[in-house]
Every structure is written in C-alpha cells, then in structure tokens.
Tab-separated table of C-alpha atoms in Angstrom:
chain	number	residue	atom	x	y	z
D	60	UNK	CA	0.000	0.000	0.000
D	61	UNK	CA	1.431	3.614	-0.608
D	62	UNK	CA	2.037	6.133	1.735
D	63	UNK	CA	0.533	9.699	2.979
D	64	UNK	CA	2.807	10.933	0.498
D	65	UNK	CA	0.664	9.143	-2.391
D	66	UNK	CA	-2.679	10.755	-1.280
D	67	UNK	CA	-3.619	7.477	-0.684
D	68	UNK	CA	-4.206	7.273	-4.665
D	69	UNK	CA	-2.111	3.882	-5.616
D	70	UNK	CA	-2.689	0.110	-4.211
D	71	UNK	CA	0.863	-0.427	-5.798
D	72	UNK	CA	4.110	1.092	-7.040
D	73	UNK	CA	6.320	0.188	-9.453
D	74	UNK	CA	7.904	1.479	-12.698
D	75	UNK	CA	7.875	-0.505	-16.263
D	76	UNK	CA	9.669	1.577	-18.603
D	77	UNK	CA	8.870	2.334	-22.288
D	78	UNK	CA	8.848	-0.582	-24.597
D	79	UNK	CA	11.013	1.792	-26.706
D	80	UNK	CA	14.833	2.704	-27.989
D	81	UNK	CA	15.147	6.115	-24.890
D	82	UNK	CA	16.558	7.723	-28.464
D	83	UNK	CA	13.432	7.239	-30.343
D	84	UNK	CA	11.026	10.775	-30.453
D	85	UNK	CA	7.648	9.583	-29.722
D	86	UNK	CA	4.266	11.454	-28.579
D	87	UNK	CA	4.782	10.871	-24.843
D	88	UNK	CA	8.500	10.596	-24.242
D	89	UNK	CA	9.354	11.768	-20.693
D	90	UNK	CA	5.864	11.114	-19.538
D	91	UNK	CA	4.618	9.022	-16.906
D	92	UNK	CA	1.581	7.983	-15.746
D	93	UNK	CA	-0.406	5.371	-13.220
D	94	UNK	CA	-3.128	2.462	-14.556
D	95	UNK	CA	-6.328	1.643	-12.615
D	96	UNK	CA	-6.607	-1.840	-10.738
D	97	UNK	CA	-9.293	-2.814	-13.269
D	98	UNK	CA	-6.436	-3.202	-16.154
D	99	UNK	CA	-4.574	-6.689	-16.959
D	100	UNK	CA	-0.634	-6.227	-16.885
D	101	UNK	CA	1.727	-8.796	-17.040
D	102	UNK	CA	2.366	-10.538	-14.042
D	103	UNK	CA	0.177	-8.585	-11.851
D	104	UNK	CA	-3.381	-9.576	-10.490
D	105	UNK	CA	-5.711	-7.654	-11.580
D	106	UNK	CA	-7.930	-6.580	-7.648
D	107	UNK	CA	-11.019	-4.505	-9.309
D	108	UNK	CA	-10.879	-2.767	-6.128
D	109	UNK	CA	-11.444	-5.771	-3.770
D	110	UNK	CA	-9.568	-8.198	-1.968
D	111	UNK	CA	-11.631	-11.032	-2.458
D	112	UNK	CA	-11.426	-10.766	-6.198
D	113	UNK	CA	-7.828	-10.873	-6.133
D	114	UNK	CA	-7.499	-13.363	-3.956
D	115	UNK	CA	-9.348	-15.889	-6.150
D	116	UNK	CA	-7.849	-14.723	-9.107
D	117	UNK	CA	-4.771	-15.224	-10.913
D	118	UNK	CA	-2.156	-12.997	-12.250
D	119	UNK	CA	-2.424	-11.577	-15.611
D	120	UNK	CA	-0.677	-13.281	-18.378
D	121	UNK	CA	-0.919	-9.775	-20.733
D	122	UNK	CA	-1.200	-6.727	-20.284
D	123	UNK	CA	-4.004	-5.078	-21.575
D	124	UNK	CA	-3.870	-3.297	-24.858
D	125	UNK	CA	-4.582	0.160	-23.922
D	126	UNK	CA	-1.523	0.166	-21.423
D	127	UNK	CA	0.476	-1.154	-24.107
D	128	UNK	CA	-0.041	1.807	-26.146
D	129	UNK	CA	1.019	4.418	-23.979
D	130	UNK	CA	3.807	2.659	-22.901
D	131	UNK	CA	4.602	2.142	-26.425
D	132	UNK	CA	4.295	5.622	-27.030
D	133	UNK	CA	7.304	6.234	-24.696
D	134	UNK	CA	5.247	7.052	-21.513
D	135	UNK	CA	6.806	5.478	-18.107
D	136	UNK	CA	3.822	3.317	-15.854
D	137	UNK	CA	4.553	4.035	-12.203
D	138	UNK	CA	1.808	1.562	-10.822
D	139	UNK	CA	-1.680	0.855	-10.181
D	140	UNK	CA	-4.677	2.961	-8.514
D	141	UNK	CA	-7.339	2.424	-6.189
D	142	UNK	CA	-10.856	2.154	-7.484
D	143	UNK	CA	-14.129	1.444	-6.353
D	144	UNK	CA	-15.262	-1.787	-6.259
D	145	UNK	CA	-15.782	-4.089	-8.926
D	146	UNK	CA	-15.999	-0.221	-10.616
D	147	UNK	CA	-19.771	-0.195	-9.248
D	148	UNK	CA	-19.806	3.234	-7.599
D	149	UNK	CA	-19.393	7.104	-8.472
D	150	UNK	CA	-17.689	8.130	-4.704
D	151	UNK	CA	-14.670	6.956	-4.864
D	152	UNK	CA	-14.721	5.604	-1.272
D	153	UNK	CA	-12.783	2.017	-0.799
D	154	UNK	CA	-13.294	0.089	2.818
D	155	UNK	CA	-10.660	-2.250	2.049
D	156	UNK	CA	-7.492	0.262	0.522
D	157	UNK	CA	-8.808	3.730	1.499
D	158	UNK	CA	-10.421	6.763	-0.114
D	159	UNK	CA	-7.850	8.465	-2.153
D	160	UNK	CA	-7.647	11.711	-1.135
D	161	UNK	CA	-9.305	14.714	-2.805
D	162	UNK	CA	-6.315	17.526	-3.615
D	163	UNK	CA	-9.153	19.991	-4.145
D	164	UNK	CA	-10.818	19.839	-1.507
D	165	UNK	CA	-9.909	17.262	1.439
D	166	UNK	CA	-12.963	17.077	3.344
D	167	UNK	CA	-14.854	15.893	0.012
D	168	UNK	CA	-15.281	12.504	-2.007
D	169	UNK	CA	-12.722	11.993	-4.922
D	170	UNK	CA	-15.152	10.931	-7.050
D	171	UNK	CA	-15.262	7.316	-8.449
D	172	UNK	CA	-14.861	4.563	-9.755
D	173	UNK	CA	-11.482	5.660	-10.920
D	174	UNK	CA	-10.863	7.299	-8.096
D	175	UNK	CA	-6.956	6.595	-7.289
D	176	UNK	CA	-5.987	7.585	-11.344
D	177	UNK	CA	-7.486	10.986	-10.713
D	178	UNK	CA	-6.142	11.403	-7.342
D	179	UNK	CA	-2.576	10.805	-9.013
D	180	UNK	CA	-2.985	13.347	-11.985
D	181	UNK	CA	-4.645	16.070	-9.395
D	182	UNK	CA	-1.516	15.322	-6.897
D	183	UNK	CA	0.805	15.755	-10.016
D	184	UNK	CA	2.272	12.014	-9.020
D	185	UNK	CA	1.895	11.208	-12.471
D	186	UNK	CA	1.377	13.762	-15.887
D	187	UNK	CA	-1.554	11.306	-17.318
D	188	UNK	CA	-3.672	8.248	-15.698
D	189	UNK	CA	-5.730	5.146	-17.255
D	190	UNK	CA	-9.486	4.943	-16.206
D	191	UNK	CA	-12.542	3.566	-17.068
D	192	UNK	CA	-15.894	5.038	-17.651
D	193	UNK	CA	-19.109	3.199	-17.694
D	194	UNK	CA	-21.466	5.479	-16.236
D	195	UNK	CA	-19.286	8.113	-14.996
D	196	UNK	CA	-16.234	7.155	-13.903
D	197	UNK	CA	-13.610	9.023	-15.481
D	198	UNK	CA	-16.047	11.803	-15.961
D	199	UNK	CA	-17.027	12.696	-12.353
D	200	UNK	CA	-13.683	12.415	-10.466
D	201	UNK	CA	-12.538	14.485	-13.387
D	202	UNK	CA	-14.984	17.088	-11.810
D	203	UNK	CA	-14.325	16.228	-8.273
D	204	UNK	CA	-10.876	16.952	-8.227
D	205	UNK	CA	-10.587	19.934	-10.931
D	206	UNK	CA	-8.558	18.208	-13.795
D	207	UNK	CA	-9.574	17.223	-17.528
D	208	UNK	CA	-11.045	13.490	-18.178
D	209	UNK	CA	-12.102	12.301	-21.408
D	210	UNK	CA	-14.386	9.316	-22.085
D	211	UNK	CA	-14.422	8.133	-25.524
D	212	UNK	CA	-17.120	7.245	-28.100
D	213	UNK	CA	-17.746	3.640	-27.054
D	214	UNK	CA	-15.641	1.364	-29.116
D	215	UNK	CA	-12.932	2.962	-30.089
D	216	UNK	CA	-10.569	2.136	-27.575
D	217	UNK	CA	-9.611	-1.523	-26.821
D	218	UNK	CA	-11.609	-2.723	-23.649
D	219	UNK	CA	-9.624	-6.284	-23.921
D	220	UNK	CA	-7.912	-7.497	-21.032
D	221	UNK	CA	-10.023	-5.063	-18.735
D	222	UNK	CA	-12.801	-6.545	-16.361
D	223	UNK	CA	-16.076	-5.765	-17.705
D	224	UNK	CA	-18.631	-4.096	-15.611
D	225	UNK	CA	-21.138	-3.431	-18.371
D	226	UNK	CA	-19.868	-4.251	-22.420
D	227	UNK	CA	-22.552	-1.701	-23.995
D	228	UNK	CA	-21.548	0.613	-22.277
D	229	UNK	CA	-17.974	0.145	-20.491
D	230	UNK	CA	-14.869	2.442	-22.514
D	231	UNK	CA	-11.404	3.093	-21.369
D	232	UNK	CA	-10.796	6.652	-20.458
D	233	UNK	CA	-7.982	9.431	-18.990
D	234	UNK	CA	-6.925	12.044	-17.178
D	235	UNK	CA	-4.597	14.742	-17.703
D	236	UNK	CA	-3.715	18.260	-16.157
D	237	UNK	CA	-3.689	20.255	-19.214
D	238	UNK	CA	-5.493	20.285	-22.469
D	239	UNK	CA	-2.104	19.318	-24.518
D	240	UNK	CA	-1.439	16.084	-22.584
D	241	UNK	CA	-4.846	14.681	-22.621
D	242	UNK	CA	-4.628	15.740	-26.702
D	243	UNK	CA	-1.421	13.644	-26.484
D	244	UNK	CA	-2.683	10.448	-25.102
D	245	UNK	CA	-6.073	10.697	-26.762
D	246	UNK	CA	-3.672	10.473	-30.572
D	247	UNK	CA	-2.022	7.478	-28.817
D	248	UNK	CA	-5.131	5.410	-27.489
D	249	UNK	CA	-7.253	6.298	-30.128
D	250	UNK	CA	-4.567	6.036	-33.409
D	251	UNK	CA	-5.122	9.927	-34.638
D	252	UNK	CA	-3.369	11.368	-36.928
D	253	UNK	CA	-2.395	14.911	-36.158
D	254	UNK	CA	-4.600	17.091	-37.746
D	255	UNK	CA	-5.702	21.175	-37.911
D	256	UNK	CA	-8.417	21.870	-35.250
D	257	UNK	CA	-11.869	22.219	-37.079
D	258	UNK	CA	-14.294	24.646	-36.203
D	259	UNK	CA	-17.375	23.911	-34.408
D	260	UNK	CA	-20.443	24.834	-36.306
D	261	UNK	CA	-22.083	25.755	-33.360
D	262	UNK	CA	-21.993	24.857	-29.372
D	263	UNK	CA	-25.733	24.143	-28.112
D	264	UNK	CA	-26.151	24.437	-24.802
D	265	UNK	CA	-28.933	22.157	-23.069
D	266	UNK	CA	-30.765	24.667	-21.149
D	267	UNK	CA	-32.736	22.729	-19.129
D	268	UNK	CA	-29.919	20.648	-17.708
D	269	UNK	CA	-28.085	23.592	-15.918
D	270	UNK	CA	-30.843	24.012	-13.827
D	271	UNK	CA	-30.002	21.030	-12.223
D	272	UNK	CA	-26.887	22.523	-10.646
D	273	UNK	CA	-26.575	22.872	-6.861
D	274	UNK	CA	-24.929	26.467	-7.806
D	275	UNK	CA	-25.558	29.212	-9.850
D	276	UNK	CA	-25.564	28.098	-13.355
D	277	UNK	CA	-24.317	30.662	-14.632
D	278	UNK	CA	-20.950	30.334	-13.124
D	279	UNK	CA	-20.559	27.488	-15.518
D	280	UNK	CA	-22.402	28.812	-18.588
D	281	UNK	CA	-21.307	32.200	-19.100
D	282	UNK	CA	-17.110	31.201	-18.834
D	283	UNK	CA	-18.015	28.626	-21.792
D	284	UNK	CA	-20.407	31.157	-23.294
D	285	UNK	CA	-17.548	34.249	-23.324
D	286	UNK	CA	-14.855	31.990	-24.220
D	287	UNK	CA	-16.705	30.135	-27.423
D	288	UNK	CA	-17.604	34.291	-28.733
D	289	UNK	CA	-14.155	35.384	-27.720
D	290	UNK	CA	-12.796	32.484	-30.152
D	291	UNK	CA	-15.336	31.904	-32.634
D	292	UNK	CA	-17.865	34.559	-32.365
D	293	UNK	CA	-21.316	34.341	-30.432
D	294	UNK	CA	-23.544	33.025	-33.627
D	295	UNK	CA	-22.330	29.708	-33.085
D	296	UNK	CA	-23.947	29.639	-29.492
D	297	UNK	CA	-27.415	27.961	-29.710
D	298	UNK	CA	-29.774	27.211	-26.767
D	299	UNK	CA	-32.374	23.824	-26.761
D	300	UNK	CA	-34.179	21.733	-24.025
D	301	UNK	CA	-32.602	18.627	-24.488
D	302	UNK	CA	-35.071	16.644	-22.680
D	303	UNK	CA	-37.843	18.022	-24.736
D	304	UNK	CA	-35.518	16.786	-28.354
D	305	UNK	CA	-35.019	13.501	-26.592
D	306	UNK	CA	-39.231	12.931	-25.594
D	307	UNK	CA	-39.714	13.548	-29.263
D	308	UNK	CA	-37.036	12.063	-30.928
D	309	UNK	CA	-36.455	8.561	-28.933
D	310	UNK	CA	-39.978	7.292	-29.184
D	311	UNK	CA	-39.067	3.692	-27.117
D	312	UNK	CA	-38.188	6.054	-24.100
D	313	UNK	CA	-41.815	5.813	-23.362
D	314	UNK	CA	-41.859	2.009	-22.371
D	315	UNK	CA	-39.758	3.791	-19.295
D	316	UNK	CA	-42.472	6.385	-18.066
D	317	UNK	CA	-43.342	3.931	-15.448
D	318	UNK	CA	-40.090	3.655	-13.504
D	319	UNK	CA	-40.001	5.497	-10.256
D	320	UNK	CA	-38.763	9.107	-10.738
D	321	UNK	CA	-37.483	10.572	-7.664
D	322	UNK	CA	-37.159	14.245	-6.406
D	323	UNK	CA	-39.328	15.588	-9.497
D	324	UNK	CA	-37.845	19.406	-8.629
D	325	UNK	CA	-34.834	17.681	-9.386
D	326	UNK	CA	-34.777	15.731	-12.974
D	327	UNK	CA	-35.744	16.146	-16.925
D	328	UNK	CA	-37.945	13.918	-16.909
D	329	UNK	CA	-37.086	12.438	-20.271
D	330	UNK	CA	-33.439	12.169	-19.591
D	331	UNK	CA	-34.645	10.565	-15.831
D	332	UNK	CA	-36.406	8.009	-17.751
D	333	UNK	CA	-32.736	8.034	-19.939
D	334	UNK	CA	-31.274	7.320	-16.944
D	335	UNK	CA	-33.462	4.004	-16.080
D	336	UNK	CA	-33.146	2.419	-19.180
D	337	UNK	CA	-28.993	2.548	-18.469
D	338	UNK	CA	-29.141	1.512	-14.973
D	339	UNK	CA	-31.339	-1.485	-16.597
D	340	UNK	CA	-28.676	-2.429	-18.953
D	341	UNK	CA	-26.314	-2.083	-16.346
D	342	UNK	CA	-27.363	-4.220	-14.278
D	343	UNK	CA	-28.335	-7.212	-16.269
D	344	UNK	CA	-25.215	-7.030	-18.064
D	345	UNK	CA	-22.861	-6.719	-14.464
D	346	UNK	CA	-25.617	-9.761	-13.507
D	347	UNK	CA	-24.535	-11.913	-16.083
D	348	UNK	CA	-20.664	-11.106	-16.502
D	349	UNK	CA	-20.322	-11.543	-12.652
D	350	UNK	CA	-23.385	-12.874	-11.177
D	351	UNK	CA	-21.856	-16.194	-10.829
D	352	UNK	CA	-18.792	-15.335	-8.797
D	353	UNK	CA	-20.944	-12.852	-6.501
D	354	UNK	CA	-23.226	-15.619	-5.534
D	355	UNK	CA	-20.372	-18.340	-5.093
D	356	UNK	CA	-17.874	-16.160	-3.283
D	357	UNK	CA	-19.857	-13.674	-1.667
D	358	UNK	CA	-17.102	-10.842	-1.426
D	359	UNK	CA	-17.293	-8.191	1.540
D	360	UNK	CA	-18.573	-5.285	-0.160
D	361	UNK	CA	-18.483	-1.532	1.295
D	362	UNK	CA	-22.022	0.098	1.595
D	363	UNK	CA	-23.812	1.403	-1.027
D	364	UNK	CA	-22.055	-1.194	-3.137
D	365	UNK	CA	-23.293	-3.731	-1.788
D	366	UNK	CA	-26.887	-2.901	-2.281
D	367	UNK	CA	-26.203	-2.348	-5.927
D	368	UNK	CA	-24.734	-5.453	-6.462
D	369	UNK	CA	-26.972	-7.820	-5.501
D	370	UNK	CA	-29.495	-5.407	-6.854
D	371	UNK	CA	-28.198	-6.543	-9.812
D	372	UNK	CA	-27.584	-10.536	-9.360
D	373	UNK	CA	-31.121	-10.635	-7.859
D	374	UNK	CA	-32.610	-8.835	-10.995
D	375	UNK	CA	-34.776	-10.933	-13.192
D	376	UNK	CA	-33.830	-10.837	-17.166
D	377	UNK	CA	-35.828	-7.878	-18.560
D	378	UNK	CA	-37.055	-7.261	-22.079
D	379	UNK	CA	-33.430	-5.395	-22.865
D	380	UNK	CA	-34.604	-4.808	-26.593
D	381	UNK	CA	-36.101	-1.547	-25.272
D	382	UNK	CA	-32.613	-0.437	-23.821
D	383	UNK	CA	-30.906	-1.166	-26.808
D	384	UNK	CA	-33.326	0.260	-29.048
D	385	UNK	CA	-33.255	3.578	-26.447
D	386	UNK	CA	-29.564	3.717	-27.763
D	387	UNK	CA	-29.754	2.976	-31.099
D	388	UNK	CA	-32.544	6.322	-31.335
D	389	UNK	CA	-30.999	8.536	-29.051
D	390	UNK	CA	-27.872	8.105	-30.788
D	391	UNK	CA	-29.165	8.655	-34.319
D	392	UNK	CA	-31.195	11.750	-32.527
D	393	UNK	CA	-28.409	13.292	-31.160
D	394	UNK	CA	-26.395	12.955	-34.293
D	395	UNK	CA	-29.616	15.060	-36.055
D	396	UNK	CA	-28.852	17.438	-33.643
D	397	UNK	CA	-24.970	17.869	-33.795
D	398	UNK	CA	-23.886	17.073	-37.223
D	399	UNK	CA	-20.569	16.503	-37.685
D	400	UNK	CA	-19.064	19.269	-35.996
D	401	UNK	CA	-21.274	20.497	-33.244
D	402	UNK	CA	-21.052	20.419	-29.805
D	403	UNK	CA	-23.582	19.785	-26.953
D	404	UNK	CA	-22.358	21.218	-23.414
D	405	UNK	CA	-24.343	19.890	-20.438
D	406	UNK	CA	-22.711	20.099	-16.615
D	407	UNK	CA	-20.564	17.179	-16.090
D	408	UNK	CA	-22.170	16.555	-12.712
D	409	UNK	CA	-25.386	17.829	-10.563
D	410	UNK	CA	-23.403	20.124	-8.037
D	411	UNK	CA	-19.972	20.508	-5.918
D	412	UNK	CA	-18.123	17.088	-4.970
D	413	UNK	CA	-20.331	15.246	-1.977
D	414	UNK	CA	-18.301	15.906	1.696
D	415	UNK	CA	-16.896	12.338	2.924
D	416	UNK	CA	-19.215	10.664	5.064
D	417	UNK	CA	-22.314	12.090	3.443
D	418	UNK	CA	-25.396	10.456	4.821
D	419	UNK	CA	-26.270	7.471	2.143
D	420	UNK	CA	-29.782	9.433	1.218
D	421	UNK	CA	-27.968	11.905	0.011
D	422	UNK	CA	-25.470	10.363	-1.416
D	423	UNK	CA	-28.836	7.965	-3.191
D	424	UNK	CA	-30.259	11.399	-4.420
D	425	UNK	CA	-26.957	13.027	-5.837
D	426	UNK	CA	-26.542	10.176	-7.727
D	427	UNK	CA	-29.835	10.067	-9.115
D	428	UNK	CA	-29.203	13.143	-10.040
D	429	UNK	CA	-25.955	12.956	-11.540
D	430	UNK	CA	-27.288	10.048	-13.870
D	431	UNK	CA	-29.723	12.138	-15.586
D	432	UNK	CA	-26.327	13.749	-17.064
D	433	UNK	CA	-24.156	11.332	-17.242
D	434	UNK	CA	-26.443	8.715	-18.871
D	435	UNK	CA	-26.589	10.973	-22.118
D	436	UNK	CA	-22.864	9.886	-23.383
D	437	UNK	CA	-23.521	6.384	-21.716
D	438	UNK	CA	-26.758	5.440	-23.869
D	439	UNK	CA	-25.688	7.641	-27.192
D	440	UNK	CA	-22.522	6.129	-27.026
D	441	UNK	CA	-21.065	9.986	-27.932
D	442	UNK	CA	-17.385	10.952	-26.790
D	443	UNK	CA	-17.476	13.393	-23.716
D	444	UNK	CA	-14.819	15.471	-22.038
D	445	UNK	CA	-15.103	17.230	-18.580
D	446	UNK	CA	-13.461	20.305	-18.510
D	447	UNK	CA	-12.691	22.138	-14.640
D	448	UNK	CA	-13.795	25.718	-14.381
D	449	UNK	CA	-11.969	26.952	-11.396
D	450	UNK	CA	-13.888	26.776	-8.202
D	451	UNK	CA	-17.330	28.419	-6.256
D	452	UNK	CA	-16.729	28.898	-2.769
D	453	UNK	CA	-13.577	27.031	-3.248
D	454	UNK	CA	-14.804	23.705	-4.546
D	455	UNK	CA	-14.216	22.754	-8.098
D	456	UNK	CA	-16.589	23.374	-10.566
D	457	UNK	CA	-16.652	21.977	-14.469
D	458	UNK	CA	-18.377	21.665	-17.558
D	459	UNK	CA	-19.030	18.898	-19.820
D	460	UNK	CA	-19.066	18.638	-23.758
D	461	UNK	CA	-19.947	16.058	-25.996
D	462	UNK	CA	-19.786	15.014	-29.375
D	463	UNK	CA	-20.969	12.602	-32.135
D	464	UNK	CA	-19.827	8.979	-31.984
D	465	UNK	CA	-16.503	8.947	-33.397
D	466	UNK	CA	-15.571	12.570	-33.288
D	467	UNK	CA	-12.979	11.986	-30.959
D	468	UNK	CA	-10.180	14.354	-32.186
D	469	UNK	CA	-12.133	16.704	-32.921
D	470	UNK	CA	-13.446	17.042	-29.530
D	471	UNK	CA	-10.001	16.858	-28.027
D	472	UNK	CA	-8.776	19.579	-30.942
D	473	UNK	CA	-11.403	21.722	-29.551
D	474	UNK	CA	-10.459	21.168	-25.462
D	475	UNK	CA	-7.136	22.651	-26.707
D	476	UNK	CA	-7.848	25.551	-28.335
D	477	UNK	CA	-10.689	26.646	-25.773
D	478	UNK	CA	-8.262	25.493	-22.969
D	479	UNK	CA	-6.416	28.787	-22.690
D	480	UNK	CA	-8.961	31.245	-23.330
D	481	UNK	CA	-11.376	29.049	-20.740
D	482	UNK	CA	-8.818	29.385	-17.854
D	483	UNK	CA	-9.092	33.954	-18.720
D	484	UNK	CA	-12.596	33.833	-18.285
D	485	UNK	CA	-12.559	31.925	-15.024
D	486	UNK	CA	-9.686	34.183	-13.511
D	487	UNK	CA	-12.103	36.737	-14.330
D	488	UNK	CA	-15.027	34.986	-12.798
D	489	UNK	CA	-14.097	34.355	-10.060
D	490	UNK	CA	-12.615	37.426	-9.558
D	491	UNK	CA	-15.996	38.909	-9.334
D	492	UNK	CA	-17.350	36.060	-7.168
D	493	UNK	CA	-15.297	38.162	-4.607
C-alpha cells in the first residue's frame, strides 16, 4: 500500500519503462503515468478494487492493450490505482485500501470509480492516468478533483484485457492536467493522426440541464459562453431543451415512463427516464458477466455497493430490446442534432463534490441526479470530455461537452484551443465572485 505521500491514490508502485529505444522521439516521451486496478498487466493480479477478487484470481498473463499503447508511445507506468469496487460506484470511497484523497478539496469525495488515477494526476504524481468510464467514472472524479477526463465514443478504444462491468456501455478513459497532454494520449489510445483543429459549427447548450446545478448556473455557462464568442464569435452559441428533443425524438423512451422518478424538482424527466433504461442495462449485463462469482464467493462489499450489487444478481432478465433500441434512437437523434461538428455542453455533474461521510440518502439522491447527465454519453454512445472551471466557494466546478460517436479528435482539438482562453474567463469569474 502507498504512503501519505501518495494521497492514498495507488494500491501499488512500481515502474515498467517504455517498450522503446530512450533515443526514439515519440508522442509521450518523458511522460509518466499510473493504470487503474481494473487493467490486466503482465504478471500482476488484476484486484477490481477488492480483496476477495484478487485473492481468487490469478495474475495476468498480458497486459491489456490500452496500457500497451502508452507505454509504447514512450510514456513510463509508475503503478496501479485504487478504485471502487468491482468499478460499481461514483464516490470513490474504498473500505478495504482507502479513499484516495481529494487535492481539491480534502474534506470531500474523490469521485469514483477511478478514483486513485485521478487522485494521481490532481496530486501531479503522475502527468496522465488510465481509467474507465461506464457510467461516470472518469467523468465525475474528473470534476471532483478539478482536472480534464475524457471518455471516448464507445468502441474505439480496446476494452480487452479489462474486467467488464457493463460491455454496452464500459470504454477506457484518462486524465490529464492540461489540455495538450490529454490531446497527447487521446492520438495514442485512439490512433489519430495529427490534424488542424476544425471549427465547431455551433456549441448548443442544453438549457434545461443547468438548472439542475446545486450552484448558480451561470458560473458554468457564461465562462463557456464568453470563451466560445471570444474564439469563434457568439452566432455559433445555440440554446435547446434537451429533454424536450429527446421525448420527441427517442420514441421507445416511453416504455420507461413507469419507472419510479425521484425528487421531481430535481430531474428532466425524459433524460430521468434516460437514466433508467442505463441503470437497466447495467445491471443485467454486471448480472450476467459476474453474477456467478458474486453468488459463489460472496465478497465483503463496502455500503452502497453492496446494495447495488446484488441489486443486480437478484434482478430478473428484462425485455433489454427496449434499452438497446433507447440507444440505437438517441444516438441517431443526437447525431440530427450535432452534425458533424457540433457540440452539446451539459454540466458534467449535478453540483460541488459530496463531503466524505455524506449520509447514504444523500449520497442515493446526488446520484440520481448525476445520472440524468451522465447517462446521455452512456446510452448515445457519444465521446465526452469534462473540462474544470476553477472553483465556487472554493470547490471545483466543471463543464461537460460532448460530441458525435466517433468525433474523438475533434473534440479533443477543440479542449485545446478553448483550454487557454477558458482558464481567462474563469480568472475573471471568479474574480468577481469576490
């Protein structure tokens, strides 16, 4: 286990060096950066978070693809993080190695399930980290902890030799504290050529989403709002209620009116009912690639976890048709919207990271919450990047922006040239937050 002096963000440390010539001038030469624990690597057991799984599992006989590609890009691996277990949570809160420790803001949650690989790119231990993102998590300890995290269109980056939590919906993400690195990597994992930045043909923002934050939204909107005029000009700004486009555009939504919707005050309705037909995926998918071993082994879970897992190995086998066929239209909606080179910005999360120890109601309502967002890349399979915006009352803050399935570079082409005029605008509001 690391030390104090690791933020508590690593289960282990050790170095494998590039698998290429130190002479050789590649893409991340002199770079180094830390895997999560749900990764195969040669010789290493693979934990996903919990000590039961590793201790009825062997080690790893490859390493996973992914891993292999930024080493082979002349990065430097110093180790492997702490996540949540078996990836199943948002918090970032581990009974059995710790809760890595949020730089930001110590009294709050890191953010999960990659939890330790954000930690270690916040705590500058490392330039870049390896996550996954299912349903969030690369995305919200991105937020959490005030750095960049990308999660790409699903399917583009090799998901062999990492554990599966759900297939339709699982991709392998990453952090980074500045626009360039993440650019970097995302060349690497995703096999870009380097290209000139394109112009977006316009940035919508969903208007009906920012309501959902716990602060003012227009601390978020308006930096993203000045910066996209001060760099492309304000006609390229549009406004839409996204849960309104998704009611009428994604039809098979409606087999999901029924589901309990909590804390109406609280949700889009359409994009609540979103929501439910990914946590039904979810879980029959987590059911059936680890059902089995749940039920045989019975592994100590932490709370919260718990509950959701044998939620899900309990669950009967539902009519999943209607989930995939929720994709398959939101997607093709989404793409109506967009086109090839727009943008759609929603928050990244509902509010300012939870505080540790946050009663579990809360915690059950935040989350709710938080999935009416984060469900939109999850079931249109889009690529989505997180981008910090300073803090509000010294807690980080961010903004999310997505775009169509396999516009990768161009989303990461954009991150980079908004990056610097972003960080102007937040100097200046924040400056007259005081």
């Amino acid at each position: 286990m690391a030390g104090e002096s690791d933020y508590g963000a690593f289960t282990e440390k050790f170095i494998i060096h590039p698998s290429s010539s130190p002479d050789q001038e590649l893409p991340l030469k002199g770079l180094t950066f830390a895997v999560k624990d749900i990764f195969d690597m040669e010789g290493y057991v693979t934990g996903f978070g919990n000590p039961d799984w590793a201790r009825t599992h062997s080690a790893a006989t490859t390493t996973a693809p992914a891993v292999l590609a930024v080493l082979s890009g002349g990065a430097t691996c110093m180790g492997r993080t702490v996540m949540d277990e078996m990836a199943y949570s948002i918090n970032g809160e581990n009974k059995h190695y710790g809760t890595p420790k949020n730089i930001c803001s110590p009294d709050r949650l890191p953010g999960g399930s990659s939890s330790g690989s954000a930690v270690a790119v916040a705590g500058m231990l490392v330039d870049f980290s390896l996550g996954t993102d299912t349903g969030g998590s690369v995305r919200v300890p991105a937020s959490y902890c005030g750095i960049l995290g990308f999660r790409p269109s699903h399917g583009v980056v090799s998901t062999t030799g990492v554990i599966p939590l759900a297939q339709s919906l699982d991709t392998v993400g990453w952090f980074a504290r500045d626009a360039d690195i993440l650019n970097r990597v995302g060349r690497v994992l995703l096999q870009l050529p380097e290209v000139e930045p394109v112009k977006p043909t316009h940035i919508t923002i969903a208007e009906d989403c920012f309501p959902l934050l716990s602060i003012p939204s227009h601390r978020v909107t308006s930096v993203l709002v000045k910066s996209v005029e001060k760099l492309f000009g304000g006609h390229i700004v549009k406004y839409a209620c996204l849960g309104d486009y998704v009611k009428d555009n994604v039809p098979t939504l409606k087999h999901f009116k029924g589901d309990r919707l909590e804390n109406q005050e609280y949700n889009v309705a359409p994009l609540a009912a979103l929501s439910s037909a990914y946590r039904r995926l979810e879980r029959y998918e987590f059911k059936n690639n680890h059902g089995e071993w749940v039920s045989t082994i019975k592994p100590d879970l932490g709370p919260g976890i718990s509950e959701r897992v044998w939620t899900a190995v309990r669950s009967t086998d539902e009519n999943l048709d209607v989930c995939h066929s929720v994709k398959t239209e939101l997607r093709a909606a989404l793409t109506a919207l967009l086109g090839d080179h727009g943008i759609l910005a929603i928050p990244t999360v509902p509010g300012l990271p939870p505080k540790l120890q946050t009663e579990s109601s809360t915690l059950k309502t935040f989350r709710f919450r938080a999935f009416i967002l984060l469900s939109i890349a999850g079931m249109s399979s889009f690529c989505q990047v997180s981008i910090p915006l300073g803090t509000y009352n010294n807690l980080p803050v961010s903004v999310s922006l997505l775009a169509k399935h396999g516009s990768d570079g161009f989303l990461l082409n954009l991150v980079e040239t908004l990056y610097g005029t972003l960080r102007e605008q937040i100097d200046i509001a924040q400056e007259l937050s005081y």
